[in-house]
mmCIF file of C-alpha atoms in Angstrom:
data_model
loop_
_atom_site.group_PDB
_atom_site.id
_atom_site.type_symbol
_atom_site.label_atom_id
_atom_site.label_comp_id
_atom_site.label_asym_id
_atom_site.label_seq_id
_atom_site.Cartn_x
_atom_site.Cartn_y
_atom_site.Cartn_z
ATOM 1 C CA MET A 824 90.103 92.003 173.234
ATOM 2 C CA THR A 825 87.246 93.668 174.681
ATOM 3 C CA ALA A 826 85.451 97.202 174.858
ATOM 4 C CA SER A 827 87.202 97.262 178.200
ATOM 5 C CA ASP A 828 90.563 97.386 176.805
ATOM 6 C CA PRO A 829 90.046 100.820 174.799
ATOM 7 C CA GLY A 830 93.925 101.492 175.039
ATOM 8 C CA ALA A 831 94.752 98.189 172.832
ATOM 9 C CA PHE A 832 91.574 99.110 170.448
ATOM 10 C CA SER A 833 93.135 102.602 169.956
ATOM 11 C CA ALA A 834 96.747 101.328 169.075
ATOM 12 C CA LEU A 835 95.265 98.914 166.779
ATOM 13 C CA LEU A 836 93.069 101.278 164.616
ATOM 14 C CA ASP A 837 96.737 103.355 165.250
ATOM 15 C CA GLY A 838 98.202 100.720 163.575
ATOM 16 C CA VAL A 839 95.685 100.296 160.654
ATOM 17 C CA VAL A 840 95.924 104.366 159.876
ATOM 18 C CA ASN A 841 99.460 103.817 160.118
ATOM 19 C CA PHE A 842 99.581 100.798 157.076
ATOM 20 C CA LEU A 843 96.977 102.666 155.245
ATOM 21 C CA ILE A 844 99.054 105.861 155.151
ATOM 22 C CA ASN A 845 102.601 104.527 154.792
ATOM 23 C CA GLY A 846 102.780 100.686 154.411
ATOM 24 C CA VAL A 847 104.449 98.232 155.618
ATOM 25 C CA THR A 848 107.668 99.997 154.386
ATOM 26 C CA GLY A 849 106.998 103.193 155.497
ATOM 27 C CA ALA A 850 108.977 105.077 152.742
ATOM 28 C CA SER A 851 108.907 109.147 152.656
ATOM 29 C CA TRP A 852 107.007 110.488 149.400
ATOM 30 C CA TRP A 853 110.115 111.646 148.012
ATOM 31 C CA GLN A 854 111.238 107.206 147.848
ATOM 32 C CA VAL A 855 108.079 106.159 146.651
ATOM 33 C CA VAL A 856 108.367 108.856 143.627
ATOM 34 C CA LEU A 857 112.281 107.669 143.272
ATOM 35 C CA ILE A 858 111.139 103.905 143.743
ATOM 36 C CA ALA A 859 108.031 105.088 140.966
ATOM 37 C CA LEU A 860 110.821 106.062 138.538
ATOM 38 C CA VAL A 861 112.790 103.109 138.815
ATOM 39 C CA LEU A 862 109.781 101.123 138.150
ATOM 40 C CA THR A 863 108.899 102.363 135.425
ATOM 41 C CA HIS A 864 112.476 102.335 134.227
ATOM 42 C CA VAL A 865 112.623 98.671 134.256
ATOM 43 C CA THR A 866 108.986 98.328 132.012
ATOM 44 C CA ILE A 867 110.495 100.453 129.704
ATOM 45 C CA ALA A 868 113.782 98.746 129.162
ATOM 46 C CA SER A 869 111.101 95.250 128.974
ATOM 47 C CA VAL A 870 109.284 96.567 126.516
ATOM 48 C CA THR A 871 112.527 97.721 124.267
ATOM 49 C CA ILE A 872 114.634 94.823 124.418
ATOM 50 C CA TYR A 873 112.508 91.822 124.945
ATOM 51 C CA LEU A 874 109.056 92.866 123.538
ATOM 52 C CA HIS A 875 110.553 94.930 120.598
ATOM 53 C CA ARG A 876 114.218 94.068 119.943
ATOM 54 C CA HIS A 877 113.685 90.495 121.024
ATOM 55 C CA SER A 878 110.294 89.375 119.833
ATOM 56 C CA ALA A 879 108.931 91.402 116.783
ATOM 57 C CA HIS A 880 112.577 91.898 115.128
ATOM 58 C CA ARG A 881 114.685 89.055 116.175
ATOM 59 C CA ALA A 882 117.350 91.239 116.440
ATOM 60 C CA LEU A 883 118.645 89.261 119.459
ATOM 61 C CA ASP A 884 118.021 86.475 121.391
ATOM 62 C CA LEU A 885 116.999 85.897 125.063
ATOM 63 C CA HIS A 886 118.018 83.289 127.317
ATOM 64 C CA PRO A 887 114.667 81.945 128.456
ATOM 65 C CA ILE A 888 115.572 82.882 132.470
ATOM 66 C CA ALA A 889 115.659 86.939 130.927
ATOM 67 C CA ALA A 890 112.882 87.116 128.552
ATOM 68 C CA HIS A 891 110.025 85.056 130.778
ATOM 69 C CA PHE A 892 111.263 87.557 133.907
ATOM 70 C CA PHE A 893 110.211 90.122 130.865
ATOM 71 C CA ARG A 894 107.344 88.788 130.486
ATOM 72 C CA PHE A 895 106.054 88.660 134.129
ATOM 73 C CA TRP A 896 107.017 91.997 134.623
ATOM 74 C CA LEU A 897 105.293 93.141 131.716
ATOM 75 C CA TRP A 898 101.930 91.319 132.780
ATOM 76 C CA MET A 899 102.574 92.381 135.963
ATOM 77 C CA THR A 900 103.325 96.120 135.500
ATOM 78 C CA THR A 901 100.535 96.487 131.986
ATOM 79 C CA GLY A 902 99.119 93.527 130.665
ATOM 80 C CA MET A 903 100.557 94.054 127.423
ATOM 81 C CA VAL A 904 100.135 90.471 125.692
ATOM 82 C CA THR A 905 103.478 89.207 123.992
ATOM 83 C CA LYS A 906 101.801 87.736 120.872
ATOM 84 C CA GLU A 907 99.618 91.105 120.391
ATOM 85 C CA TRP A 908 102.162 93.884 120.937
ATOM 86 C CA THR A 909 104.978 91.808 118.747
ATOM 87 C CA ALA A 910 101.759 91.393 115.811
ATOM 88 C CA ILE A 911 100.816 95.132 116.175
ATOM 89 C CA HIS A 912 103.995 96.433 116.019
ATOM 90 C CA ARG A 913 104.324 94.206 113.124
ATOM 91 C CA LYS A 914 102.126 95.565 111.190
ATOM 92 C CA HIS A 915 102.795 98.935 111.868
ATOM 93 C CA HIS A 916 106.394 98.485 110.144
ATOM 94 C CA ALA A 917 104.164 96.368 106.958
ATOM 95 C CA LYS A 918 101.561 99.142 106.751
ATOM 96 C CA CYS A 919 103.650 101.928 107.674
ATOM 97 C CA GLU A 920 102.255 105.233 107.031
ATOM 98 C CA GLN A 921 99.858 103.538 104.954
ATOM 99 C CA GLU A 922 96.117 102.250 105.361
ATOM 100 C CA GLY A 923 96.198 99.594 107.839
ATOM 101 C CA ASP A 924 98.931 101.326 109.723
ATOM 102 C CA PRO A 925 97.475 100.614 113.598
ATOM 103 C CA HIS A 926 98.382 103.570 114.773
ATOM 104 C CA SER A 927 99.991 106.363 112.310
ATOM 105 C CA PRO A 928 99.228 109.953 113.054
ATOM 106 C CA HIS A 929 99.325 110.098 109.260
ATOM 107 C CA ILE A 930 96.623 108.439 108.556
ATOM 108 C CA PHE A 931 94.847 109.199 112.042
ATOM 109 C CA GLY A 932 96.359 112.362 113.232
ATOM 110 C CA ILE A 933 98.341 113.304 116.008
ATOM 111 C CA LYS A 934 96.034 114.251 118.765
ATOM 112 C CA LYS A 935 94.171 111.164 118.248
ATOM 113 C CA VAL A 936 97.461 108.563 118.317
ATOM 114 C CA PHE A 937 99.162 110.934 121.254
ATOM 115 C CA TRP A 938 96.773 110.666 123.554
ATOM 116 C CA GLU A 939 94.294 107.115 122.271
ATOM 117 C CA GLY A 940 97.161 105.230 121.056
ATOM 118 C CA ALA A 941 96.296 102.638 123.964
ATOM 119 C CA GLU A 942 92.780 102.510 122.398
ATOM 120 C CA LEU A 943 93.830 102.322 119.256
ATOM 121 C CA TYR A 944 96.008 99.334 120.172
ATOM 122 C CA ARG A 945 93.478 97.416 122.000
ATOM 123 C CA ALA A 946 91.340 97.904 119.144
ATOM 124 C CA GLU A 947 93.965 96.170 116.472
ATOM 125 C CA ALA A 948 94.274 93.463 118.854
ATOM 126 C CA LYS A 949 91.022 92.423 118.583
ATOM 127 C CA ASN A 950 91.808 91.732 114.420
ATOM 128 C CA ALA A 951 92.154 88.227 114.155
ATOM 129 C CA ASP A 952 93.542 88.147 110.805
ATOM 130 C CA THR A 953 97.022 90.515 112.674
ATOM 131 C CA MET A 954 97.412 87.892 114.893
ATOM 132 C CA ALA A 955 97.229 85.603 112.739
ATOM 133 C CA ARG A 956 99.563 86.800 110.104
ATOM 134 C CA TYR A 957 101.872 88.832 112.333
ATOM 135 C CA GLY A 958 102.021 87.397 115.714
ATOM 136 C CA HIS A 959 103.787 84.199 114.723
ATOM 137 C CA ASN A 960 106.789 82.918 117.112
ATOM 138 C CA THR A 961 105.704 83.903 119.946
ATOM 139 C CA PRO A 962 105.261 82.691 122.949
ATOM 140 C CA ASN A 963 102.583 79.314 123.256
ATOM 141 C CA ASP A 964 103.416 77.547 126.686
ATOM 142 C CA TRP A 965 101.358 76.316 129.515
ATOM 143 C CA ILE A 966 101.560 79.914 131.549
ATOM 144 C CA GLU A 967 101.024 82.128 128.385
ATOM 145 C CA ARG A 968 97.833 80.758 127.644
ATOM 146 C CA ASN A 969 96.900 79.783 130.952
ATOM 147 C CA VAL A 970 97.978 82.757 132.869
ATOM 148 C CA TYR A 971 99.508 86.036 131.338
ATOM 149 C CA SER A 972 97.033 85.568 128.118
ATOM 150 C CA ARG A 973 93.783 84.485 129.930
ATOM 151 C CA TYR A 974 93.945 86.908 132.312
ATOM 152 C CA SER A 975 96.049 90.043 131.035
ATOM 153 C CA ALA A 976 94.370 92.059 133.995
ATOM 154 C CA LEU A 977 95.295 90.056 136.827
ATOM 155 C CA GLY A 978 98.803 91.067 137.159
ATOM 156 C CA VAL A 979 98.296 94.962 137.211
ATOM 157 C CA SER A 980 95.285 94.330 139.921
ATOM 158 C CA LEU A 981 98.243 92.051 142.399
ATOM 159 C CA MET A 982 100.467 95.390 141.222
ATOM 160 C CA LEU A 983 97.959 97.344 142.380
ATOM 161 C CA ILE A 984 97.722 95.246 145.846
ATOM 162 C CA LEU A 985 101.032 94.684 146.415
ATOM 163 C CA ASN A 986 102.414 98.758 146.280
ATOM 164 C CA VAL A 987 98.828 99.167 148.207
ATOM 165 C CA VAL A 988 100.581 97.216 150.873
ATOM 166 C CA LEU A 989 104.704 98.242 150.772
ATOM 167 C CA PHE A 990 103.617 101.952 150.266
ATOM 168 C CA GLY A 991 99.962 102.812 151.500
ATOM 169 C CA ALA A 992 97.983 105.375 150.482
ATOM 170 C CA LEU A 993 100.741 106.173 148.101
ATOM 171 C CA GLY A 994 101.268 103.431 146.468
ATOM 172 C CA LEU A 995 98.097 104.327 144.794
ATOM 173 C CA MET A 996 99.960 107.077 143.010
ATOM 174 C CA VAL A 997 102.473 104.995 141.728
ATOM 175 C CA TRP A 998 100.100 101.611 140.436
ATOM 176 C CA ALA A 999 98.668 105.521 138.555
ATOM 177 C CA ILE A 1000 101.756 106.072 137.080
ATOM 178 C CA GLN A 1001 102.754 102.199 135.868
ATOM 179 C CA MET A 1002 99.765 102.047 133.848
ATOM 180 C CA ILE A 1003 99.600 105.257 132.172
ATOM 181 C CA TRP A 1004 103.941 104.956 131.786
ATOM 182 C CA ILE A 1005 103.870 103.210 128.453
ATOM 183 C CA PRO A 1006 100.480 103.940 126.604
ATOM 184 C CA LEU A 1007 101.811 107.653 126.972
ATOM 185 C CA THR A 1008 105.308 106.963 126.061
ATOM 186 C CA ALA A 1009 105.407 104.234 123.657
ATOM 187 C CA ALA A 1010 102.166 104.632 122.098
ATOM 188 C CA GLY A 1011 101.620 108.595 122.120
ATOM 189 C CA ILE A 1012 105.264 109.841 122.026
ATOM 190 C CA ILE A 1013 107.002 107.421 120.223
ATOM 191 C CA ASN A 1014 104.178 105.795 117.758
ATOM 192 C CA GLY A 1015 103.106 109.481 117.157
ATOM 193 C CA ILE A 1016 105.744 112.162 117.856
ATOM 194 C CA GLY A 1017 108.365 109.791 116.227
ATOM 195 C CA HIS A 1018 106.296 110.256 113.350
ATOM 196 C CA TRP A 1019 105.681 113.526 113.438
ATOM 197 C CA TRP A 1020 108.532 115.568 114.710
ATOM 198 C CA GLY A 1021 112.104 115.570 115.110
ATOM 199 C CA TYR A 1022 115.147 114.627 112.992
ATOM 200 C CA ARG A 1023 116.580 112.395 110.826
ATOM 201 C CA ASN A 1024 119.936 110.769 110.452
ATOM 202 C CA PHE A 1025 118.387 108.594 107.054
ATOM 203 C CA GLU A 1026 115.637 109.355 104.295
ATOM 204 C CA ALA A 1027 113.580 105.993 105.302
ATOM 205 C CA VAL A 1028 111.286 105.425 103.509
ATOM 206 C CA ASP A 1029 108.600 106.052 106.014
ATOM 207 C CA GLY A 1030 108.283 109.772 108.188
ATOM 208 C CA SER A 1031 110.023 108.592 110.950
ATOM 209 C CA THR A 1032 111.672 111.157 113.172
ATOM 210 C CA ASN A 1033 114.436 111.193 116.308
ATOM 211 C CA VAL A 1034 112.989 112.176 119.090
ATOM 212 C CA SER A 1035 115.577 112.767 120.809
ATOM 213 C CA PRO A 1036 119.484 111.609 120.620
ATOM 214 C CA TRP A 1037 120.142 111.132 124.108
ATOM 215 C CA GLY A 1038 117.383 108.145 124.110
ATOM 216 C CA ILE A 1039 116.757 107.291 128.274
ATOM 217 C CA ILE A 1040 113.533 108.364 129.076
ATOM 218 C CA ILE A 1041 112.375 105.642 126.886
ATOM 219 C CA GLY A 1042 114.595 103.229 126.799
ATOM 220 C CA GLY A 1043 116.506 104.551 122.938
ATOM 221 C CA GLU A 1044 113.547 103.810 121.650
ATOM 222 C CA GLU A 1045 113.652 107.842 120.976
ATOM 223 C CA LEU A 1046 116.023 106.874 118.089
ATOM 224 C CA HIS A 1047 113.035 106.301 116.240
ATOM 225 C CA ASN A 1048 114.563 106.972 112.508
ATOM 226 C CA ASN A 1049 117.046 104.882 113.245
ATOM 227 C CA HIS A 1050 115.348 102.125 113.952
ATOM 228 C CA HIS A 1051 113.241 102.062 110.916
ATOM 229 C CA THR A 1052 116.341 102.545 108.668
ATOM 230 C CA TYR A 1053 117.692 99.553 110.367
ATOM 231 C CA PRO A 1054 114.847 97.821 112.106
ATOM 232 C CA THR A 1055 116.406 94.360 112.529
ATOM 233 C CA SER A 1056 118.998 96.032 114.118
ATOM 234 C CA ALA A 1057 119.546 95.547 117.782
ATOM 235 C CA LYS A 1058 121.485 98.212 118.752
ATOM 236 C CA LEU A 1059 119.278 102.181 118.049
ATOM 237 C CA SER A 1060 122.266 104.518 117.901
ATOM 238 C CA VAL A 1061 124.090 104.933 115.403
ATOM 239 C CA LYS A 1062 125.912 108.684 115.878
ATOM 240 C CA PRO A 1063 128.705 109.318 117.864
ATOM 241 C CA TYR A 1064 126.947 111.804 119.866
ATOM 242 C CA GLU A 1065 123.738 109.593 120.116
ATOM 243 C CA PHE A 1066 123.100 107.111 123.171
ATOM 244 C CA ASP A 1067 120.588 104.084 123.489
ATOM 245 C CA ILE A 1068 120.545 103.114 127.012
ATOM 246 C CA GLY A 1069 118.746 99.961 125.356
ATOM 247 C CA TRP A 1070 121.695 99.103 123.949
ATOM 248 C CA MET A 1071 123.788 99.726 127.412
ATOM 249 C CA TYR A 1072 121.276 96.873 128.695
ATOM 250 C CA ILE A 1073 121.538 94.208 126.365
ATOM 251 C CA SER A 1074 125.438 94.996 126.462
ATOM 252 C CA ILE A 1075 125.475 93.539 130.033
ATOM 253 C CA LEU A 1076 122.568 90.862 129.690
ATOM 254 C CA GLN A 1077 125.002 89.750 126.179
ATOM 255 C CA SER A 1078 128.177 89.360 128.916
ATOM 256 C CA LEU A 1079 126.678 87.516 131.359
ATOM 257 C CA GLY A 1080 125.616 84.955 129.003
ATOM 258 C CA LEU A 1081 121.424 86.171 128.796
ATOM 259 C CA ALA A 1082 122.014 87.508 125.476
ATOM 260 C CA THR A 1083 122.957 87.497 122.306
ATOM 261 C CA VAL A 1084 122.951 89.681 119.723
ATOM 262 C CA LYS A 1085 121.798 88.873 115.956
ATOM 263 C CA LYS A 1086 122.265 92.445 114.105
ATOM 264 C CA VAL A 1087 123.837 95.906 114.706
ATOM 265 C CA PRO A 1088 123.381 98.537 112.256
ATOM 266 C CA PRO A 1089 126.520 98.527 109.166
ATOM 267 C CA LYS A 1090 129.198 100.212 109.375
ATOM 268 C CA MET A 1091 130.770 101.115 105.913
ATOM 269 C CA ALA A 1092 133.697 100.486 105.308
ATOM 270 C CA PHE A 1093 136.316 102.427 103.217
ATOM 271 C CA GLY A 1094 140.243 101.625 101.889
ATOM 272 C CA ASP A 1095 142.634 102.616 98.795
ATOM 273 C CA VAL A 1096 140.687 104.449 96.006
ATOM 274 C CA LYS A 1097 140.027 102.097 92.730
ATOM 275 C CA PRO A 1098 141.036 103.306 89.411
ATOM 276 C CA VAL A 1099 137.371 102.983 88.937
ATOM 277 C CA ALA A 1100 133.922 101.832 90.842
ATOM 278 C CA ASP A 1101 133.237 97.923 90.348
ATOM 279 C CA GLU A 1102 130.812 95.022 91.754
ATOM 280 C CA LYS A 1103 132.198 94.815 95.117
ATOM 281 C CA THR A 1104 131.912 98.989 95.153
ATOM 282 C CA LEU A 1105 128.483 98.533 94.290
ATOM 283 C CA GLU A 1106 127.763 95.874 96.470
ATOM 284 C CA ALA A 1107 129.182 98.214 99.457
ATOM 285 C CA ILE A 1108 127.146 101.029 98.829
ATOM 286 C CA ILE A 1109 124.118 98.797 98.531
ATOM 287 C CA ALA A 1110 124.037 97.249 101.672
ATOM 288 C CA ASN A 1111 124.973 101.216 103.614
ATOM 289 C CA ARG A 1112 122.473 102.979 101.014
ATOM 290 C CA TYR A 1113 121.142 105.107 103.657
ATOM 291 C CA GLU A 1114 124.806 105.745 104.866
ATOM 292 C CA VAL A 1115 125.668 106.774 101.502
ATOM 293 C CA MET A 1116 123.040 108.876 101.042
ATOM 294 C CA ALA A 1117 123.128 110.850 104.525
ATOM 295 C CA GLY A 1118 126.992 110.948 103.480
ATOM 296 C CA TYR A 1119 125.795 112.958 100.389
ATOM 297 C CA ALA A 1120 122.946 114.973 102.124
ATOM 298 C CA ARG A 1121 125.857 116.379 104.433
ATOM 299 C CA GLU A 1122 127.414 117.632 100.884
ATOM 300 C CA LEU A 1123 124.361 118.992 99.787
ATOM 301 C CA ARG A 1124 124.149 121.207 103.119
ATOM 302 C CA VAL A 1125 127.763 122.306 102.669
ATOM 303 C CA ALA A 1126 127.455 123.407 99.314
ATOM 304 C CA CYS A 1127 124.175 125.021 100.059
ATOM 305 C CA LYS A 1128 125.783 126.743 103.242
ATOM 306 C CA SER A 1129 128.411 128.021 100.406
ATOM 307 C CA GLU A 1130 125.694 129.339 97.888
ATOM 308 C CA LEU A 1131 124.371 131.057 101.057
ATOM 309 C CA ALA A 1132 127.302 133.148 101.596
ATOM 310 C CA ALA A 1133 127.458 133.649 98.388
ATOM 311 C CA LEU A 1134 124.057 135.309 98.635
ATOM 312 C CA LYS A 1135 125.182 137.168 101.429
ATOM 313 C CA ALA A 1136 128.011 138.821 100.150
ATOM 314 C CA ARG A 1137 125.988 139.943 97.280
ATOM 315 C CA GLN A 1138 123.253 140.929 99.348
ATOM 316 C CA ALA A 1139 121.166 139.222 97.107
ATOM 317 C CA ASP A 1140 117.500 137.808 98.760
ATOM 318 C CA ALA A 1141 118.507 134.171 100.394
ATOM 319 C CA SER A 1142 114.999 134.274 101.775
ATOM 320 C CA VAL A 1143 114.067 131.389 98.903
ATOM 321 C CA LEU A 1144 116.786 129.106 99.133
ATOM 322 C CA LYS A 1145 116.786 129.767 103.310
ATOM 323 C CA ALA A 1146 113.179 127.981 102.887
ATOM 324 C CA ALA A 1147 114.542 125.181 100.094
ATOM 325 C CA LYS A 1148 117.486 123.925 102.120
ATOM 326 C CA ARG A 1149 116.345 121.898 104.165
ATOM 327 C CA TRP A 1150 114.194 119.946 101.729
ATOM 328 C CA LEU A 1151 117.269 119.666 98.713
ATOM 329 C CA HIS A 1152 118.063 115.809 100.196
ATOM 330 C CA ARG A 1153 114.904 114.604 100.964
ATOM 331 C CA ASP A 1154 113.082 111.787 98.313
ATOM 332 C CA ASP A 1155 110.375 113.965 96.484
ATOM 333 C CA ASP A 1156 107.704 111.921 97.948
ATOM 334 C CA LYS A 1157 108.839 113.542 101.392
ATOM 335 C CA VAL A 1158 108.627 117.165 100.337
ATOM 336 C CA PRO A 1159 105.380 118.943 101.208
ATOM 337 C CA PRO A 1160 103.601 120.393 97.745
ATOM 338 C CA ALA A 1161 103.728 123.739 99.313
ATOM 339 C CA VAL A 1162 107.250 123.751 99.229
ATOM 340 C CA LYS A 1163 107.837 122.472 96.445
ATOM 341 C CA PRO A 1164 107.643 125.326 94.041
ATOM 342 C CA GLN A 1165 110.887 127.744 96.428
ATOM 343 C CA LEU A 1166 112.547 124.479 96.226
ATOM 344 C CA ALA A 1167 112.236 124.532 91.826
ATOM 345 C CA GLN A 1168 113.264 128.042 92.076
ATOM 346 C CA ALA A 1169 115.901 127.695 94.154
ATOM 347 C CA ARG A 1170 117.345 125.011 91.591
ATOM 348 C CA ALA A 1171 116.803 127.250 88.714
ATOM 349 C CA GLU A 1172 118.733 130.080 90.279
ATOM 350 C CA HIS A 1173 121.388 127.676 91.663
ATOM 351 C CA PRO A 1174 122.946 125.414 89.124
ATOM 352 C CA VAL A 1175 125.421 123.640 91.465
ATOM 353 C CA LEU A 1176 122.394 122.940 93.825
ATOM 354 C CA ASP A 1177 120.247 122.084 91.125
ATOM 355 C CA LYS A 1178 122.944 119.538 89.559
ATOM 356 C CA MET A 1179 123.788 118.212 93.119
ATOM 357 C CA VAL A 1180 119.732 117.168 93.817
ATOM 358 C CA THR A 1181 119.981 115.595 90.213
ATOM 359 C CA MET A 1182 122.857 113.099 90.863
ATOM 360 C CA ARG A 1183 121.082 112.141 94.121
ATOM 361 C CA GLU A 1184 118.415 110.712 92.167
ATOM 362 C CA GLU A 1185 120.435 109.192 89.737
ATOM 363 C CA LEU A 1186 122.770 107.903 92.316
ATOM 364 C CA ARG A 1187 119.417 106.263 94.433
ATOM 365 C CA ALA A 1188 118.330 104.613 90.664
ATOM 366 C CA LEU A 1189 120.866 102.552 91.945
ATOM 367 C CA TRP A 1190 119.107 100.480 94.250
ATOM 368 C CA SER A 1191 115.927 101.314 93.146
ATOM 369 C CA SER A 1192 116.392 100.092 90.079
ATOM 370 C CA THR A 1193 114.524 96.965 89.624
ATOM 371 C CA ASN A 1194 115.080 95.090 86.025
ATOM 372 C CA ALA A 1195 118.916 95.959 86.063
ATOM 373 C CA THR A 1196 121.431 93.558 86.178
ATOM 374 C CA ARG A 1197 124.535 93.266 88.135
ATOM 375 C CA GLU A 1198 126.682 93.913 85.028
ATOM 376 C CA GLN A 1199 125.056 97.330 83.838
ATOM 377 C CA LEU A 1200 124.527 98.476 87.910
ATOM 378 C CA ALA A 1201 128.614 98.842 87.534
ATOM 379 C CA ALA A 1202 128.218 100.565 84.606
ATOM 380 C CA ASP A 1203 126.173 102.639 86.077
ATOM 381 C CA LEU A 1204 128.047 103.503 89.299
ATOM 382 C CA GLN A 1205 131.071 103.813 87.325
ATOM 383 C CA ALA A 1206 129.534 106.193 84.195
ATOM 384 C CA TRP A 1207 128.360 108.386 87.735
ATOM 385 C CA CYS A 1208 131.561 108.864 89.139
ATOM 386 C CA HIS A 1209 132.770 109.445 86.202
ATOM 387 C CA ARG A 1210 130.314 112.470 85.720
ATOM 388 C CA ALA A 1211 130.943 113.561 89.386
ATOM 389 C CA GLU A 1212 134.261 113.713 89.111
ATOM 390 C CA GLU A 1213 134.471 115.746 85.825
ATOM 391 C CA SER A 1214 130.973 118.698 86.759
ATOM 392 C CA GLY A 1215 133.405 120.894 88.128
ATOM 393 C CA ILE A 1216 131.670 121.138 92.054
ATOM 394 C CA ALA A 1217 134.469 120.114 94.444
ATOM 395 C CA ALA A 1218 131.965 118.172 96.989
ATOM 396 C CA LEU A 1219 130.546 115.751 94.214
ATOM 397 C CA ARG A 1220 134.066 115.385 92.973
ATOM 398 C CA ASP A 1221 135.033 114.466 96.698
ATOM 399 C CA PHE A 1222 132.290 112.034 97.644
ATOM 400 C CA SER A 1223 132.361 110.442 93.759
ATOM 401 C CA ILE A 1224 136.257 109.787 95.315
ATOM 402 C CA ARG A 1225 135.528 108.618 98.793
ATOM 403 C CA LEU A 1226 132.718 106.243 97.214
ATOM 404 C CA ARG A 1227 135.352 104.448 94.968
ATOM 405 C CA SER A 1228 137.153 103.442 98.419
ATOM 406 C CA ALA A 1229 134.701 101.638 99.468
ATOM 407 C CA HIS A 1230 134.433 97.701 100.125
ATOM 408 C CA ALA A 1231 131.923 95.331 101.461
#
C-alpha cells in the first residue's frame, strides 16, 4: 500500500477503528453485558466451590481437572492465590469477630469492611505467620510456584487483553466489572453485611447472618449464618425455602464424577418416643444442638405470640414485650446492653416466657458443660425433660416429648 492508494488506506483505517470499537466478535452492548454477567458468575462459582468449600474447609474433594480449571480461571479473573485466600479465610473462622479476625466489621467497622475489604485481604496476605499457620494443604506444584503465585497479576493482564480483542472498547468495561466483582460481593457483602445484617437460622457462636435465603448472585454465600454454623458442609442451604446455587453446581459435578461431597448439614432423626431420654438421646441432641435450639426458638416465638395476643385482648401495653421478643431466644452475650433492661422487664412480667428462657439456658448447658460425665449429662437431660413436661407450659411439654423421640 502506498500514499497513492488512499482507498486501501481508508479501508485499513476503518478496519482498525471497527476492531477497536467492536472487537473480533462484533457483539452488541447488551450481548457484552450478558457475557460479563456470565463470566462473573463463573468467577463466583469458582470462589465458592473451589476456594471456599474445597480448599478452605475440605467439605468436598474436586477432581484434578475441575480443581485446576477453577484455579486457572481465578488466576485469569481475580489474581487471587489459593494459599492466601485459604489461609485468610481459615483465620477468619479461627478468630471470628475477635482480635485477629482479618476482616470483621465488629473489629474494623462495617464501612471499612464493605468498601475496603480487598485492602484488608491484601494486608493480611503479607502476614507470614498467617500463611504458615493456616495455609497448609494448598497447591504447591510447579505451575503454582512458577506461574500462579509468582505472577499473580499476569492473569488479569491477559484477561484485559483478551476482553479488548473480543469486545473492543466494551472489553474494558467487562474487565472492570470482573475486577470489582469479588471485592464487592465476597469482601464487601459477605465479609461485611454477612456479619452485620440479615436473618439467623441458628444461634452460632458468632454474629453471622444470612443475607438472603436465595443464594444465587453470590453463589450461595448469601447463606452465611448457615455456613458459620456448619462450616465443613458442602451445602449451605438448610431450610426448605432456601436455595444454594453453589450446591446445585456441586451436585452436577458429583454426577459427572468431578467432585466428591464429604459432608452436608446434619439432619436430626426422630422415631418412637422413649419413656425417658437416655445416652443415645443425649448423643443425638448434642450432634444436632443448633437445630435443637432453632426448634426451641420457634416454640419461644409461639409462646411470645400468645402472650402478645393476651395483652392485646386486655388492651394492655405490649411495647416492652414487642421490643424484647426478638432477643428472647438469643444467647446472653449476643443481646445488646441497651436491650437487656427491656428483656428483664418482659421476663418479670411474663412468667411463662421467663420459665422458657431459663430452661433454654439449662438445655444449652448440656453441651457447654466441660466437666460433667456422659452419665451425668444423660441424667441432667432426663431431669430437664421431667421439669419441662411438668411445667404446665404446653410448648415446653411438646418440645420435651419430641426430644425424647430423637435418635442419632
